[in-house]
Short mmCIF file of C-alpha atoms in Angstrom, two decimals:
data_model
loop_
_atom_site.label_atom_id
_atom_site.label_comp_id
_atom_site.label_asym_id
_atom_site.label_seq_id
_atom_site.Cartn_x
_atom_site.Cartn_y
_atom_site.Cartn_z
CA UNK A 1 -1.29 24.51 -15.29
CA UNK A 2 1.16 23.45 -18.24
CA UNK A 3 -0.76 21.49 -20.50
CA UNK A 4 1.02 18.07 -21.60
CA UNK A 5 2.68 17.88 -25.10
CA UNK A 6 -0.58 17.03 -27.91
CA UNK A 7 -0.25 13.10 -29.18
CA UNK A 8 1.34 12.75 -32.38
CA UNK A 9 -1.91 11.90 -34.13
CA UNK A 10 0.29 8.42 -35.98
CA UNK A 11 1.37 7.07 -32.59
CA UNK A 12 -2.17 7.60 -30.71
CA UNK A 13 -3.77 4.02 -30.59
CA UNK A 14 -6.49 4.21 -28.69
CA UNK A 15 -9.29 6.69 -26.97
CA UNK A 16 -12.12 6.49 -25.10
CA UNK A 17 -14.15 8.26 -22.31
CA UNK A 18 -14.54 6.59 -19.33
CA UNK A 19 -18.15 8.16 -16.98
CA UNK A 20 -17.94 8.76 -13.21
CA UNK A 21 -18.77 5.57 -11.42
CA UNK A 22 -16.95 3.74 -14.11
CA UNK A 23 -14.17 1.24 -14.59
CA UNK A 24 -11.85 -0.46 -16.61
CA UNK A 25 -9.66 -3.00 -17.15
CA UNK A 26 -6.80 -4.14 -19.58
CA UNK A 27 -3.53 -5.14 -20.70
CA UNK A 28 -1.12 -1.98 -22.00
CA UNK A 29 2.25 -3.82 -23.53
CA UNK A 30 5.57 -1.75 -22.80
CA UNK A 31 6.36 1.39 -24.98
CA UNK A 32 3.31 2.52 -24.62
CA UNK A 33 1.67 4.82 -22.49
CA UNK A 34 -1.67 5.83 -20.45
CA UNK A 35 -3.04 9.09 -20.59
CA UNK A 36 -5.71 10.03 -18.25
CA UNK A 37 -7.43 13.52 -18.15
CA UNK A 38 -9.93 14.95 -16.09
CA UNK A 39 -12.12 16.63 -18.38
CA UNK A 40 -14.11 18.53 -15.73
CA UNK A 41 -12.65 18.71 -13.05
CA UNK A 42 -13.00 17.02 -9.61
CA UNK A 43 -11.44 13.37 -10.91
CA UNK A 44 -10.36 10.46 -9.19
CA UNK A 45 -8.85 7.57 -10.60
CA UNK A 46 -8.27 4.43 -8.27
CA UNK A 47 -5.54 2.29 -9.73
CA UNK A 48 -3.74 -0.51 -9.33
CA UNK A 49 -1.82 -2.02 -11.56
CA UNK A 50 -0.16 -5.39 -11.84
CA UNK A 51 2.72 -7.24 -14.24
CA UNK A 52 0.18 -8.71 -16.87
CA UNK A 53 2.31 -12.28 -17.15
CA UNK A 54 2.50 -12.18 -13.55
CA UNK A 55 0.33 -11.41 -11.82
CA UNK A 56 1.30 -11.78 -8.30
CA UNK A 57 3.79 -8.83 -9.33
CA UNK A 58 1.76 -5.83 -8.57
CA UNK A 59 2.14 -2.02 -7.44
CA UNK A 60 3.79 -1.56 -4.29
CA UNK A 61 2.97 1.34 -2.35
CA UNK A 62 5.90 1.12 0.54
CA UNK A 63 8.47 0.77 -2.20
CA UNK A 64 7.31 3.45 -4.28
CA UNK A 65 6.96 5.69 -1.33
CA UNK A 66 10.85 4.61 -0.17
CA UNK A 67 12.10 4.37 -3.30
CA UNK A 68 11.69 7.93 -3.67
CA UNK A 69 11.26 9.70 -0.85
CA UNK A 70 7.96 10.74 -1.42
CA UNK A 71 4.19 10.87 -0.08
CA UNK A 72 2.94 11.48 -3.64
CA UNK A 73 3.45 11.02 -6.60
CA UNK A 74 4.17 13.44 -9.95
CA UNK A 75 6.40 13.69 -12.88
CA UNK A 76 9.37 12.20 -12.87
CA UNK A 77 8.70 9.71 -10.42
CA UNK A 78 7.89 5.94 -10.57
CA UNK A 79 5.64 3.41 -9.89
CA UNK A 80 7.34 0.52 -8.56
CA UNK A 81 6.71 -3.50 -8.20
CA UNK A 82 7.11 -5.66 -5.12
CA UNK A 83 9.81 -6.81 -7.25
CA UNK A 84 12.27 -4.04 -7.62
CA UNK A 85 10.96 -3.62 -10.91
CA UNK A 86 8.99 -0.46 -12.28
CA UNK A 87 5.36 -1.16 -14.04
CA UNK A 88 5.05 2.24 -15.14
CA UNK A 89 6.88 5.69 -14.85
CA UNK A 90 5.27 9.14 -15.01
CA UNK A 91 6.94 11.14 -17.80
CA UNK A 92 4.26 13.96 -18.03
CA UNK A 93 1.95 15.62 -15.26
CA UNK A 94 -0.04 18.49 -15.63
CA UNK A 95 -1.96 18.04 -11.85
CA UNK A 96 1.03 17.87 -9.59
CA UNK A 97 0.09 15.68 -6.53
CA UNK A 98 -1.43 12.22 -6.77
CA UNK A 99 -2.43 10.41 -3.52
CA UNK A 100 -1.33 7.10 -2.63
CA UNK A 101 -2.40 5.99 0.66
CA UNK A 102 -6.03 6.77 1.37
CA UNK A 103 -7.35 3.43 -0.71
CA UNK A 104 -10.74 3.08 -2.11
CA UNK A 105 -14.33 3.34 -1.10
CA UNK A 106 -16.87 0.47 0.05
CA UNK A 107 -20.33 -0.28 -0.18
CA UNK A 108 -20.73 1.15 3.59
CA UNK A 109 -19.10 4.37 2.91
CA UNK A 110 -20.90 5.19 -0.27
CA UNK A 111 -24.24 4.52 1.98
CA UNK A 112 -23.51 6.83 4.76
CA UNK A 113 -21.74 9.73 2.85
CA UNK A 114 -24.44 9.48 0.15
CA UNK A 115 -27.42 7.60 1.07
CA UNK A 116 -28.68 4.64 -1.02
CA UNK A 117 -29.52 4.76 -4.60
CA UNK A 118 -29.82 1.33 -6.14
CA UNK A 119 -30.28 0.10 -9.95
CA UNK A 120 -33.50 -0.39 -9.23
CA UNK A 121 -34.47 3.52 -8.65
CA UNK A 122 -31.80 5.18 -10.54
CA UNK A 123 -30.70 2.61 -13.68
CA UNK A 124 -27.01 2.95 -14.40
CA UNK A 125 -26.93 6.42 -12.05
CA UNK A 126 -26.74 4.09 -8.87
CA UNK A 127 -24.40 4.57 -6.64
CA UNK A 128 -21.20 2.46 -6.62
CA UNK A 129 -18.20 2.32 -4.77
CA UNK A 130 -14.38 1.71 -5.45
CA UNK A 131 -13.86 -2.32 -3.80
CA UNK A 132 -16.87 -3.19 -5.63
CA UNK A 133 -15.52 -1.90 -8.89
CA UNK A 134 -11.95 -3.33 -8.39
CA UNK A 135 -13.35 -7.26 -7.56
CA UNK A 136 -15.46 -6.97 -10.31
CA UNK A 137 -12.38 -5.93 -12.64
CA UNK A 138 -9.93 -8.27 -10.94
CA UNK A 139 -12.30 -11.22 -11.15
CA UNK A 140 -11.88 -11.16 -15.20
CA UNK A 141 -8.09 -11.53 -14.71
CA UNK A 142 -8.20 -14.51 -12.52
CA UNK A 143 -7.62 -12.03 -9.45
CA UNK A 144 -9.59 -11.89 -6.18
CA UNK A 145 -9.77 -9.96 -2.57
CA UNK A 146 -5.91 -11.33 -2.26
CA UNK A 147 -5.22 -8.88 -4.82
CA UNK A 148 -6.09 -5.99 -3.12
CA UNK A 149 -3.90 -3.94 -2.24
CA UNK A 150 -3.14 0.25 -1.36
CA UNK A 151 -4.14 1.92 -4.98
CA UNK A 152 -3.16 5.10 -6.02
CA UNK A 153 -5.69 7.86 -6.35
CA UNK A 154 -5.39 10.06 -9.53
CA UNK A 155 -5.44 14.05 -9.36
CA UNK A 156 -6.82 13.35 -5.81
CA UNK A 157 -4.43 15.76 -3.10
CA UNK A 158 -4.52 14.43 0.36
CA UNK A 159 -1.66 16.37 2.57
CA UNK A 160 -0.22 15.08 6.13
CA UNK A 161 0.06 17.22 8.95
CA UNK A 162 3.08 17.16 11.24
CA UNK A 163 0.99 14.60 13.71
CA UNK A 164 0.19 12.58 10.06
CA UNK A 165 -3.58 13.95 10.53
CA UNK A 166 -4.90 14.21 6.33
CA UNK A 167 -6.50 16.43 4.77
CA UNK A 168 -8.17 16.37 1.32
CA UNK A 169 -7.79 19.72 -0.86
CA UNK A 170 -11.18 19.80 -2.91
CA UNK A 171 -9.93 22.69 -5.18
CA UNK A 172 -6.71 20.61 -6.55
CA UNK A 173 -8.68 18.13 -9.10
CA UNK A 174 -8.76 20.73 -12.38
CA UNK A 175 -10.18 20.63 -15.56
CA UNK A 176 -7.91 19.42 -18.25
CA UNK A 177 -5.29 17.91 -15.70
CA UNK A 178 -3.37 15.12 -17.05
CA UNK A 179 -0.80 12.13 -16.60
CA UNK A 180 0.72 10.31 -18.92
CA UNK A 181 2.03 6.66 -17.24
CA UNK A 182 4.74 4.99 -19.50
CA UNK A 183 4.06 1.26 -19.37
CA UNK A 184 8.14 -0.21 -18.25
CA UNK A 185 6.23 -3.97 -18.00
CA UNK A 186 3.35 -5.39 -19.87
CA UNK A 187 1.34 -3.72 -17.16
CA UNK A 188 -2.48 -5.18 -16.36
CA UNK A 189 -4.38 -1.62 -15.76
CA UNK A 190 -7.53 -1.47 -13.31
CA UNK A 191 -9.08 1.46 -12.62
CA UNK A 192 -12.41 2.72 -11.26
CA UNK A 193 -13.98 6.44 -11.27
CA UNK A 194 -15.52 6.48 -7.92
CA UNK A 195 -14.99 9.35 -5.73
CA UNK A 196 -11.58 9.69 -3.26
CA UNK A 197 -12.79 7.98 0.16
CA UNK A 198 -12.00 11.41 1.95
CA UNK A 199 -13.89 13.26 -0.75
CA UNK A 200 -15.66 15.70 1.65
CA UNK A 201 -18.03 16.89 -1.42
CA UNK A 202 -21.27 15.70 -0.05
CA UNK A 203 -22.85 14.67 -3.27
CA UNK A 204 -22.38 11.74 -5.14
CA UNK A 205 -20.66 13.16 -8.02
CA UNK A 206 -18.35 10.78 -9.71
CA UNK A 207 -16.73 12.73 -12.73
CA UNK A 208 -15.57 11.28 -15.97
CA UNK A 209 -11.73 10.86 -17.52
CA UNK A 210 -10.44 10.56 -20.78
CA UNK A 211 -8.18 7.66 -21.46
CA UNK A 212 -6.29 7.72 -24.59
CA UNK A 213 -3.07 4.87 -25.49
CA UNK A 214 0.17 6.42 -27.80
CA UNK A 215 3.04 4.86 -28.71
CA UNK A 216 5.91 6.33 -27.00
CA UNK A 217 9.49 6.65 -27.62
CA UNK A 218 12.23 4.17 -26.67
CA UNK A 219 13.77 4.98 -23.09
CA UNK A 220 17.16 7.01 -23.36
CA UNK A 221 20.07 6.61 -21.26
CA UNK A 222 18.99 10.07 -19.84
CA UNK A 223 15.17 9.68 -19.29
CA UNK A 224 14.46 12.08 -16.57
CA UNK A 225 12.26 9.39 -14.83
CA UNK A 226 15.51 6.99 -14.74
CA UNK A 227 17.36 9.73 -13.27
CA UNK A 228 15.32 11.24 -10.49
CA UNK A 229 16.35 8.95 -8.17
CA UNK A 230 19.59 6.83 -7.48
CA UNK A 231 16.79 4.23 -6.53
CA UNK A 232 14.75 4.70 -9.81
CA UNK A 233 17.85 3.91 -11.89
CA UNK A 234 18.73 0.74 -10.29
CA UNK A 235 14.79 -0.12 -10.53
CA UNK A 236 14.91 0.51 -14.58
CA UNK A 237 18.42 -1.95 -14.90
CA UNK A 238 16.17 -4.58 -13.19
CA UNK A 239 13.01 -4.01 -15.26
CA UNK A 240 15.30 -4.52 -18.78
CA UNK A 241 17.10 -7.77 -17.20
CA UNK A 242 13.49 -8.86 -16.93
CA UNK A 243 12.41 -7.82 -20.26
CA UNK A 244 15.57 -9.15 -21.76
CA UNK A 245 15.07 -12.79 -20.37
CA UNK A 246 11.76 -12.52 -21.13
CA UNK A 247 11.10 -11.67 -23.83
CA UNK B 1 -0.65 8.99 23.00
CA UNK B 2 1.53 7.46 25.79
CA UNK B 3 -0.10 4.73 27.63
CA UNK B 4 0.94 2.25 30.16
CA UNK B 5 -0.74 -0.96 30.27
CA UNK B 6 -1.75 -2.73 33.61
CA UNK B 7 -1.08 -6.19 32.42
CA UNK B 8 1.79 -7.94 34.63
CA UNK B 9 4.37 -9.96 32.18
CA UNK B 10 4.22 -12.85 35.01
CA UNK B 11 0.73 -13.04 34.55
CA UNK B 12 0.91 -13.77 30.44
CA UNK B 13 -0.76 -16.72 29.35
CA UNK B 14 2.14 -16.91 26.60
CA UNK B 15 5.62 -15.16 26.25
CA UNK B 16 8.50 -15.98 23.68
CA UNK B 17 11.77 -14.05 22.63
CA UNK B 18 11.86 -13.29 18.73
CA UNK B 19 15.57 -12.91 17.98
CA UNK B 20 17.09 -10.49 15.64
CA UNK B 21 15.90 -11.53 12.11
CA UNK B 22 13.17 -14.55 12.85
CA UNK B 23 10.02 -14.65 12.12
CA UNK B 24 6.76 -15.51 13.91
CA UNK B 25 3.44 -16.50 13.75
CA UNK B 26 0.60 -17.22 16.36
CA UNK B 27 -3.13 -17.04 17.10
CA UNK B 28 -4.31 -14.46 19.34
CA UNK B 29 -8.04 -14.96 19.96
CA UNK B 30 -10.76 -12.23 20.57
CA UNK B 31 -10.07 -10.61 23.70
CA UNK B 32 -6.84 -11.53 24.58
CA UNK B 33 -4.69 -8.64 25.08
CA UNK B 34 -0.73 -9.14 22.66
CA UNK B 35 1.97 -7.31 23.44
CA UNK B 36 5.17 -6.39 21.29
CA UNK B 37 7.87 -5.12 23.95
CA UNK B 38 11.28 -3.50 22.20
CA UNK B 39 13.82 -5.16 24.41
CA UNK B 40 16.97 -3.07 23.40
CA UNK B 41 15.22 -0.29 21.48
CA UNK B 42 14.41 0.66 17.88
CA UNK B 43 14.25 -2.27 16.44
CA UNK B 44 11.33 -2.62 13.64
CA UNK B 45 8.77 -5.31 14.45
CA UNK B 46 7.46 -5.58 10.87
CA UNK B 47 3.99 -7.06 11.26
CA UNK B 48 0.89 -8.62 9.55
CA UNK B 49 -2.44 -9.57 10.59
CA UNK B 50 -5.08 -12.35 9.09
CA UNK B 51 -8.38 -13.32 10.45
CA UNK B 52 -7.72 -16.51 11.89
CA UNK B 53 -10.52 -18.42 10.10
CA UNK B 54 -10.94 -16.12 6.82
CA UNK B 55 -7.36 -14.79 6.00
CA UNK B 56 -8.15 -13.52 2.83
CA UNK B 57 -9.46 -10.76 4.90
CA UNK B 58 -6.19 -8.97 6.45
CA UNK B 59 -4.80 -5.70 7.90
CA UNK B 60 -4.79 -3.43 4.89
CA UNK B 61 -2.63 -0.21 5.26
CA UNK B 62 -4.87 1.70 3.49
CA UNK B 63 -8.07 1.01 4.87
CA UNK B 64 -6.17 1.54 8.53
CA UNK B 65 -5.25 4.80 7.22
CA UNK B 66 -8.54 5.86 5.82
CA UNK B 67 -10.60 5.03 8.49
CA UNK B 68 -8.61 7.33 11.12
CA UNK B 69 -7.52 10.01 8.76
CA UNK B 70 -4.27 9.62 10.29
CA UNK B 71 -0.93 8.60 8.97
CA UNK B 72 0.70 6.70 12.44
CA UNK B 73 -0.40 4.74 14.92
CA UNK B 74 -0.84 4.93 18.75
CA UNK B 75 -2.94 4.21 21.67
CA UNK B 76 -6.78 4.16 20.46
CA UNK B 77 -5.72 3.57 16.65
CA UNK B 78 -8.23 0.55 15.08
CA UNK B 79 -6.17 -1.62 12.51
CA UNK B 80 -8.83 -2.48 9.54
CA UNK B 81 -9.06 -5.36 6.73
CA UNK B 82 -8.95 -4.46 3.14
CA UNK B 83 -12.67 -5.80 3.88
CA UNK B 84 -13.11 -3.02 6.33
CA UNK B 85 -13.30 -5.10 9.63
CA UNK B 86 -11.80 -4.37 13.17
CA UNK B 87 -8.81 -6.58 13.40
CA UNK B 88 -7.17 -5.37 16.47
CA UNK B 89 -7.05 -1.73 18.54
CA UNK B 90 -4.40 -0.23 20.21
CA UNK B 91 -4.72 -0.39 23.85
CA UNK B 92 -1.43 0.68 25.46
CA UNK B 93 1.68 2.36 23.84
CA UNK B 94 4.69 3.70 25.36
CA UNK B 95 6.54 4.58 22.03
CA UNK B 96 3.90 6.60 20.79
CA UNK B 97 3.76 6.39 17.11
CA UNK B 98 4.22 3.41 14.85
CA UNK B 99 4.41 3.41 11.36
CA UNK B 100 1.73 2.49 8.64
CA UNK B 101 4.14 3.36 5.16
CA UNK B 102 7.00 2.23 5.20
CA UNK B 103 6.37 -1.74 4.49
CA UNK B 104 8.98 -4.53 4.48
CA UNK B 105 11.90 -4.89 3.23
CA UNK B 106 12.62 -7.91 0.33
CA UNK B 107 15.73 -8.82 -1.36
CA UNK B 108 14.20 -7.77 -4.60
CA UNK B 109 13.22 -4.01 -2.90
CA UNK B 110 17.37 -3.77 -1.16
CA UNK B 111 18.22 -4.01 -5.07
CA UNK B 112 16.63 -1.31 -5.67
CA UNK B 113 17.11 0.88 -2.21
CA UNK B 114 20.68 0.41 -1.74
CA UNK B 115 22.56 -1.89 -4.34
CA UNK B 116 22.24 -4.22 -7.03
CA UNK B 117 24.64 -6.11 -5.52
CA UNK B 118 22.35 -6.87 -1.91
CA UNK B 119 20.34 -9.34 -3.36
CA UNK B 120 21.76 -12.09 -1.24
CA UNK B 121 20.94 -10.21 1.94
CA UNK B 122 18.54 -11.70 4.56
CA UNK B 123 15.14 -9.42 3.98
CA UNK B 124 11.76 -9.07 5.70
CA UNK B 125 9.58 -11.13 3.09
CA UNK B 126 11.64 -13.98 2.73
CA UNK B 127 10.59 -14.32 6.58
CA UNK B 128 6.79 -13.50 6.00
CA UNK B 129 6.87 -15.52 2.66
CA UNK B 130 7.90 -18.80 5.14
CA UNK B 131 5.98 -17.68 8.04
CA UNK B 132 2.83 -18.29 5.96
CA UNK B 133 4.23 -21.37 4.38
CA UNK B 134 5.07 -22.75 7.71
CA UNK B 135 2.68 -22.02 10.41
CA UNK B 136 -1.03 -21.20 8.28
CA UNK B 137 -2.93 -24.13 7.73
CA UNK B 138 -4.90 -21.97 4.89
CA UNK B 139 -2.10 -22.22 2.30
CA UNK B 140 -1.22 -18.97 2.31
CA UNK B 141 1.32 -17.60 -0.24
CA UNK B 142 2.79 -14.28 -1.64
CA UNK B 143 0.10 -12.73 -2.97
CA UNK B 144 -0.81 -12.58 1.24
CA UNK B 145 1.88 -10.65 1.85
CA UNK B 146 0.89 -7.03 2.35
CA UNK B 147 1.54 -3.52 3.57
CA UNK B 148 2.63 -4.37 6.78
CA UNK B 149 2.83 -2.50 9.89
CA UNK B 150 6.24 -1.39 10.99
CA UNK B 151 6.27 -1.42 15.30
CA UNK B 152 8.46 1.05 16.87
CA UNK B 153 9.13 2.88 13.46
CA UNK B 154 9.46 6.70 12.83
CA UNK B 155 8.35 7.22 9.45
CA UNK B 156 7.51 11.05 9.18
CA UNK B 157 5.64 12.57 6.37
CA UNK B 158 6.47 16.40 6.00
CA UNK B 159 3.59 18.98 4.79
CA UNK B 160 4.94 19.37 1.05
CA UNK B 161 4.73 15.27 0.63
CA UNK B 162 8.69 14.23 1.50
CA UNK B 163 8.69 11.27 3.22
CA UNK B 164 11.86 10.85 5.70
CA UNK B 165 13.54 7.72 8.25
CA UNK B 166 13.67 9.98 11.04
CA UNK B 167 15.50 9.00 13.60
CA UNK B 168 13.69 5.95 15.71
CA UNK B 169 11.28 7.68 18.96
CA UNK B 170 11.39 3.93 20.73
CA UNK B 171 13.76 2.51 23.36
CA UNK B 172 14.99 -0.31 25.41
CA UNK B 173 12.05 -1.48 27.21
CA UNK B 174 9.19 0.66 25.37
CA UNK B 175 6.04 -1.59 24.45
CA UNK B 176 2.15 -1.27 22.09
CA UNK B 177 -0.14 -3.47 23.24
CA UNK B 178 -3.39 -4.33 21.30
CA UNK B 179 -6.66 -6.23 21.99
CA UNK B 180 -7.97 -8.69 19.55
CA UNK B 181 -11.23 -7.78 17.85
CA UNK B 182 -11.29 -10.95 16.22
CA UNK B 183 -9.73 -14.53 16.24
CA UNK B 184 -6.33 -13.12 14.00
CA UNK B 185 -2.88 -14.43 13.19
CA UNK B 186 -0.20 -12.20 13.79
CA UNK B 187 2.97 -12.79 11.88
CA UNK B 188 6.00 -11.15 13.03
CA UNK B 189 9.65 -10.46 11.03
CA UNK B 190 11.79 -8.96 13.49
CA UNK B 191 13.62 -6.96 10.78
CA UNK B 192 16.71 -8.19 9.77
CA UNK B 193 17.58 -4.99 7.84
CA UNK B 194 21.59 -4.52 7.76
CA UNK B 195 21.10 -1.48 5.58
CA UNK B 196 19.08 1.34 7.29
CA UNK B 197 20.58 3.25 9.91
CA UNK B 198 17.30 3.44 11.89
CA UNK B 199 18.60 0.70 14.25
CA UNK B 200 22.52 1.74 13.57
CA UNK B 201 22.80 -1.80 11.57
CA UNK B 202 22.14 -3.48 14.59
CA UNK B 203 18.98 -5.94 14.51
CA UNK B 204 18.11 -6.81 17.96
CA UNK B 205 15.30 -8.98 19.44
CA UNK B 206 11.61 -8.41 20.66
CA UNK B 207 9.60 -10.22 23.31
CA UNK B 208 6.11 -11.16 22.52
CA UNK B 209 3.57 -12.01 25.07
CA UNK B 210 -0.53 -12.87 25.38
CA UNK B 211 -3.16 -12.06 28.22
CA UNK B 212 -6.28 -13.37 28.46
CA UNK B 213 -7.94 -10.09 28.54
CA UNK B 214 -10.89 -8.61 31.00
CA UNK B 215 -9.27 -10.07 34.28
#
C-alpha cells in the first residue's frame, strides 16, 4: 500500500479522531480537502455529501457510476452531483476500492446481526446503526428521510459477480488506508462509522477514522481527476460556471 | 429468472399506452398485480415508487440492492424503501434482468455524459420532476426524485468494478410484472434519451396495465 503524500504541516487546518459508531457532520468550503484514514483497520465510512448552499444538490450515485464507467470508486475519479456538477474529487487513495451501492445499516439489521445492546446496559458502547446516524446528522442541516439517498461506503470492497450476486472482501479495509476528497463545491459532509451492511464480521466492531482538513492547491488545467474522464472534464467546466456566478 | 404471468390483458382492470418520452403516474393498491409490457423492445421504462399515503418512504436503490445481495432484478426480486419496507415484488418477468444503477437521465447529467451543448434536450427528470408536481397530492418535489429503477435495461457490472451499457436483453413484446405490497404510486418516464445507443436513438412506447390480483 503507497502511503499518501504527509500534510504540509502550514496548510493542515483541522484534525480529529472520529470512534466506531460515530458520526459527523459539517461544512468543508472548496480548496480544501478531507482526509480520512483507517487507523486500524476494518473501516467504514458512510457518506453522503450534499452542495452546502443547496442543499437539494446532493451526491448522485447513477451519475457517478455513468459518468465514469465504474462500480467503485478510487483515485482519480469523481464524485458527482445530480447537477452535472462535482462536490468532491479523489486526488489521493491509498485503499483502492470504495463501495457505492450497498447503503447503510438500520436499527433491524444491527439487532439481528448483533443482538441488542442499548444505552441503558452498555453507556456510549450501544449499538447503533448507519440511518439512525445519518437522520440524526441531517436533521441539524434542515434535512430529513427525503434526503436519503445511496451513500458511499469508505475502504469497504463489495465485488459483483457476472449474475450481479456481491460479495464483501473482509481482508481489503487496512490499517493506515487513506483518501483524500478535494472539496470542488462548498460541500455539506455527513458521515457515520457504523459497520458496511454486508459486513459478514459477526461482532459489533465499529472501528475508528482519522479525519484531518488541509488546504490544497488550486486545480491545474491538467489535474489528473479533470482528465480521467471525457465526462469528468465537462463536469469540472460546469462546477467553475457555478462557482463563478456564485460566488 | 424467466417467468410468464397468467394474467389475461382483456381481463385488466386498467390499461394505457405511455408514448415515447411521457411520463406517468398512478396508484396501484395492495394486491393488485402492474404490469410494464415493452411494446417494440428495449426501450427503458425509468421508474419510481412512493407509498401512496407516506411518500417520504420510497424505493431506494440501495436498500433494494442490499437486501438481495444482488445487483439486477428479476422474477422473485423485493423492491425496498430507504425505510426498509416491501414496496412491490417481482412476480413475472420475461426479460430477465432489469437494472438497479444506472438512474435517469437529466439535462444537467447529458451535460456532463455527452455534451455541454445537450442541455436543451428532453431528459428523464424533467418528466419525474412534473410527474410529482402534477399528479401527487403530497407536494412532492425534487428532493423526491431518486435512484430509479431502469425496466428492460442491461446494465452489467464486470468482476474488476467496470460498469458497461451492454447491449439491451429485452424485446418487442417482453413484460415484468409486480404485485403491490403496499398502497404505492408508480411514476413512469418512458425514457426520452436521444443519446444512448441502447435503444439505437429510437424512444418507443410502453403499455401499462393493472389486475386486481388473487382471482
Amino acid at each position: 500500500m503507497t502511503q499518501l503524500p504527509p500534510i504540509p504541516e502550514g496548510d493542515l487546518l483541522h484534525r480529529e479522531t472520529i470512534r466506531g459508531g460515530g458520526m459527523w457532520s459539517k461544512v468543508i468550503g472548496r480548496g480544501k480537502t478531507l482526509r480520512l484514514t483507517d487507523l486500524e483497520g476494518g473501516a467504514n465510512v458512510g457518506l453522503l455529501l450534499y452542495n452546502a448552499l443547496e442543499r437539494h444538490e446532493r451526491y448522485n450515485m447513477p451519475d457517478t457510476l455513468k459518468g465514469q464507467h465504474i462500480f467503485y470508486l478510487t483515485a482519480p475519479y469523481c464524485l458527482h452531483s445530480d447537477m452535472g456538477r462535482l462536490l468532491c474529487s479523489i486526488t489521493g487513495d491509498s485503499s483502492g476500492w470504495h463501495d457505492t451501492v450497498c447503503g447503510c445499516s438500520d436499527a433491524k439489521l444491527v439487532r439481528q446481526k448483533y443482538g441488542e445492546k442499548t444505552y441503558e446496559e452498555a453507556r456510549n458502547d450501544f449499538h447503533r446503526n448507519g440511518r439512525e446516524c445519518f437522520l440524526i446528522e441531517l436533521a441539524k442541516w434542515g434535512l430529513s428521510e427525503k434526503d436519503l439517498v445511496p451513500n458511499l461506503n469508505l475502504f469497504s470492497k463489495v465485488i459483483s459477480d457476472e449474475e450481479g450476486a456481491l460479495s464483501f472482501d473482509p481482508t481489503h479495509a487496512k490499517a493506515g488506508a487513506a483518501i483524500d476528497l478535494r472539496c470542488e463545491l462548498d460541500v455539506l459532509v455527513v458521515f457515520n462509522t457504523c459497520q458496511h451492511p454486508l459486513d459478514p464480521n459477526p461482532q459489533y466492531a465499529p472501528k475508528p477514522v482519522q479525519l484531518e482538513v488541509f488546504r490544497n492547491a488550486p486545480v491545474v488545467e491538467d489535474d489528473p481527476c479533470r482528465l480521467s474522464r471525457p465526462e469528468n472534464g465537462r463536469a469540472f467546466q460546469n462546477t467553475e460556471v457555478y462557482n463563478r456566478l456564485r460566488f | 429468472m424467466l417467468t410468464e404471468s397468467t394474467y389475461e390483458p382483456a381481463q385488466a382492470v386498467y390499461r394505457h399506452t405511455i408514448l415515447a418520452g411521457d411520463r406517468w403516474m398512478h396508484v396501484v393498491r395492495q394486491g393488485q398485480i402492474f404490469r410494464i409490457h415493452d411494446l417494440e423492445g428495449n426501450q427503458a421504462a425509468d421508474t419510481l415508487i412512493y407509498d401512496a399515503h407516506h411518500p417520504d418512504d420510497r424505493y431506494s436503490a440501495s436498500d433494494t440492492i442490499q437486501r438481495q445481495g444482488k445487483l439486477y432484478l428479476t422474477t422473485g426480486s423485493v423492491l425496498y424503501s430507504n425505510l426498509g419496507h416491501a414496496l412491490m415484488t417481482i412476480v413475472a418477468d420475461t426479460c430477465g434482468r432489469h437494472d438497479t444503477l444506472g438512474g435517469a437521465c437529466s439535462r444537467e447529467s447529458n451535460t456532463m455524459r455527452y455534451a455541454l451543448d445537450k442541455e436543451h434536450m428532453h431528459a428523464c427528470r424533467d418528466s419525474f420532476i412534473r410527474g410529482v408536481q402534477e399528479c401527487c397530492e403530497h407536494h412532492l418535489d425534487k428532493r423526491d426524485i431518486t435512484c430509479n429503477i431502469n425496466f428492460f435495461m442491461n446494465v452489467p457490472v464486470t468482476p474488476d468494478g467496470r460498469l458497461t451499457f451492454a447491449d439491451g436483453i429485452s424485446a418487442p413484446g417482453r413484460y415484468v410484472e409486480l404485485r403491490a405490497e403496499r398502497d404505492v404510486y408508480v411514476l413512469i418516464s418512458n425514457c426520452p434519451q436521444l443519446n444512448n445507443p441502447c435503444n439505437a436513438y429510437n424512444p418507443t412506447p410502453v403499455e401499462v396495465l393493472i389486475w386486481d390480483g388473487d382471482r
